[in-house]
Short mmCIF file of C-alpha atoms in Angstrom, two decimals:
data_model
loop_
_atom_site.label_atom_id
_atom_site.label_comp_id
_atom_site.label_asym_id
_atom_site.label_seq_id
_atom_site.Cartn_x
_atom_site.Cartn_y
_atom_site.Cartn_z
CA MET G 1 -20.30 -9.65 -35.61
CA TYR G 2 -18.90 -6.23 -34.79
CA LEU G 3 -18.77 -2.79 -36.34
CA GLU G 4 -15.42 -2.27 -38.06
CA HIS G 5 -15.78 1.35 -39.15
CA ALA G 6 -18.13 4.23 -39.84
CA ASN G 7 -17.57 6.54 -42.82
CA ILE G 8 -18.42 10.17 -42.08
CA THR G 9 -18.06 13.25 -44.27
CA VAL G 10 -16.89 16.21 -42.19
CA GLU G 11 -16.00 19.82 -42.79
CA SER G 12 -12.58 19.41 -41.14
CA ILE G 13 -10.72 16.13 -40.72
CA GLU G 14 -8.23 17.80 -38.39
CA LYS G 15 -10.96 19.00 -36.00
CA SER G 16 -12.61 15.57 -35.98
CA MET G 17 -9.28 13.85 -35.33
CA GLU G 18 -8.51 16.19 -32.43
CA PHE G 19 -11.91 15.47 -30.84
CA LEU G 20 -11.66 11.70 -31.33
CA GLN G 21 -8.07 11.47 -30.09
CA THR G 22 -9.00 13.52 -27.03
CA ALA G 23 -11.88 11.18 -26.22
CA PHE G 24 -9.90 8.05 -27.13
CA PRO G 25 -6.14 8.50 -26.55
CA ASP G 26 -5.46 5.09 -28.14
CA PHE G 27 -6.82 6.29 -31.50
CA ALA G 28 -4.15 6.99 -34.09
CA LEU G 29 -4.04 7.89 -37.76
CA ARG G 30 -4.23 4.53 -39.59
CA GLY G 31 -4.02 5.92 -43.12
CA GLU G 32 -4.78 8.96 -45.24
CA GLY G 33 -4.92 10.04 -48.84
CA SER G 34 -6.77 11.88 -51.58
CA LEU G 35 -10.35 11.10 -52.59
CA MET G 36 -10.52 9.16 -55.85
CA ASN G 37 -13.63 10.56 -57.56
CA GLN G 38 -13.70 14.10 -56.23
CA SER G 39 -11.45 16.78 -54.83
CA GLY G 40 -10.68 16.29 -51.17
CA LYS G 41 -9.00 13.95 -48.72
CA TRP G 42 -9.69 11.05 -46.40
CA ALA G 43 -8.23 9.77 -43.14
CA HIS G 44 -8.80 6.67 -41.05
CA VAL G 45 -8.46 7.28 -37.30
CA GLY G 46 -8.95 4.56 -34.73
CA ASN G 47 -7.27 1.59 -33.10
CA ASP G 48 -6.49 -1.97 -34.20
CA SER G 49 -10.15 -3.03 -33.86
CA PHE G 50 -12.22 -0.07 -35.04
CA TYR G 51 -11.84 3.19 -36.92
CA PHE G 52 -13.69 6.18 -38.30
CA ALA G 53 -13.23 6.79 -42.02
CA LEU G 54 -13.32 10.58 -42.28
CA GLN G 55 -13.85 12.32 -45.62
CA GLN G 56 -13.38 16.01 -46.33
CA CYS G 57 -14.58 17.27 -49.72
CA ASP G 58 -13.21 20.50 -51.15
CA ASP G 59 -16.71 21.26 -52.45
CA HIS G 60 -18.25 20.73 -49.00
CA LEU G 61 -21.97 21.48 -48.78
CA SER G 62 -23.49 21.85 -45.34
CA GLU G 63 -27.06 20.64 -45.14
CA ILE G 64 -29.14 22.41 -42.56
CA SER G 65 -31.14 19.77 -40.74
CA THR G 66 -32.64 19.26 -37.34
CA ARG G 67 -31.42 16.22 -35.43
CA TYR G 68 -34.12 13.74 -34.44
CA ILE G 69 -36.47 15.23 -37.09
CA HIS G 70 -34.71 14.97 -40.48
CA ASP G 71 -33.32 11.73 -41.91
CA GLY G 72 -29.71 11.00 -41.05
CA ILE G 73 -27.52 10.27 -38.05
CA ASN G 74 -28.70 11.77 -34.77
CA HIS G 75 -25.66 10.80 -32.71
CA ILE G 76 -22.91 8.19 -32.53
CA GLY G 77 -22.77 6.14 -29.32
CA MET G 78 -19.51 4.76 -27.99
CA VAL G 79 -19.14 2.45 -24.98
CA VAL G 80 -16.34 3.56 -22.66
CA GLU G 81 -14.94 2.04 -19.48
CA ASP G 82 -14.19 5.36 -17.76
CA LEU G 83 -16.77 8.07 -18.47
CA ASP G 84 -15.15 10.42 -15.96
CA GLY G 85 -11.83 10.15 -17.80
CA VAL G 86 -13.43 10.85 -21.19
CA THR G 87 -15.42 13.84 -19.95
CA HIS G 88 -12.40 15.23 -18.09
CA ARG G 89 -10.18 15.07 -21.20
CA LEU G 90 -12.86 16.67 -23.38
CA GLN G 91 -13.58 19.45 -20.88
CA GLN G 92 -9.85 20.15 -20.52
CA ARG G 93 -9.75 20.78 -24.29
CA GLY G 94 -12.76 23.12 -24.12
CA TYR G 95 -15.54 20.82 -25.31
CA ASP G 96 -18.90 21.35 -23.62
CA GLY G 97 -21.13 18.40 -22.87
CA TYR G 98 -23.80 17.21 -20.52
CA GLU G 99 -24.66 14.06 -18.60
CA THR G 100 -28.13 12.58 -18.65
CA GLU G 101 -30.44 11.53 -15.85
CA ALA G 102 -29.22 9.01 -13.30
CA HIS G 103 -29.72 5.34 -14.17
CA PRO G 104 -28.85 2.35 -11.98
CA PHE G 105 -26.96 0.47 -14.71
CA ARG G 106 -25.33 3.10 -16.94
CA ARG G 107 -24.01 6.66 -17.15
CA ARG G 108 -24.13 8.72 -20.34
CA ALA G 109 -22.66 12.01 -21.53
CA TYR G 110 -23.19 13.83 -24.82
CA TYR G 111 -20.76 16.14 -26.65
CA PHE G 112 -20.72 17.91 -29.99
CA ASP G 113 -17.51 17.88 -31.99
CA PRO G 114 -16.40 20.99 -33.94
CA ASN G 115 -18.14 19.64 -37.07
CA GLY G 116 -21.52 19.53 -35.31
CA ILE G 117 -21.66 15.75 -34.84
CA GLU G 118 -23.21 14.65 -31.56
CA TRP G 119 -21.39 11.88 -29.67
CA GLU G 120 -22.81 9.78 -26.84
CA PHE G 121 -20.37 8.17 -24.42
CA VAL G 122 -21.91 5.46 -22.26
CA GLN G 123 -20.36 3.59 -19.35
CA TYR G 124 -22.27 0.49 -18.32
CA LEU G 125 -22.38 -0.28 -14.61
CA SER G 126 -23.52 -3.87 -15.11
CA ASP G 127 -22.31 -6.84 -17.13
CA LYS G 128 -25.84 -8.25 -17.39
CA PRO G 129 -27.51 -7.52 -20.77
CA LYS G 130 -30.96 -7.43 -19.16
CA GLU G 131 -29.83 -4.62 -16.84
CA ARG G 132 -27.86 -2.78 -19.55
CA ASN G 133 -30.95 -2.76 -21.76
CA LEU G 134 -33.36 -1.65 -19.05
CA TYR G 135 -34.96 1.51 -20.35
#
């Protein structure tokens, strides 16, 4: 089993695509079009194995919520092989992030995209599941 895609409604597809393609240079636009049942557009950005299905509604309504308190997604975690490369590319494009406390078997950094979505990038320093899952 694996995760094929995640469908996310955003205020700006273009801003989300810029963020994702900065973090993951192998991500490309896989398809795009108009929404069927409402006014707006969609785009699939990713690689041959995984993609994000982004939706942008013309009648966009921003819900004010507090992450980790209200129901919904708190952040999206992506495993990367080179955390330094990801953080360098994001910082070069002006994105601010932060790394978390030191851990013997992983490194993590968090960034917000221009649509307010929090992204976790994690680089595992071990191939052993028991060590990767040591909290």
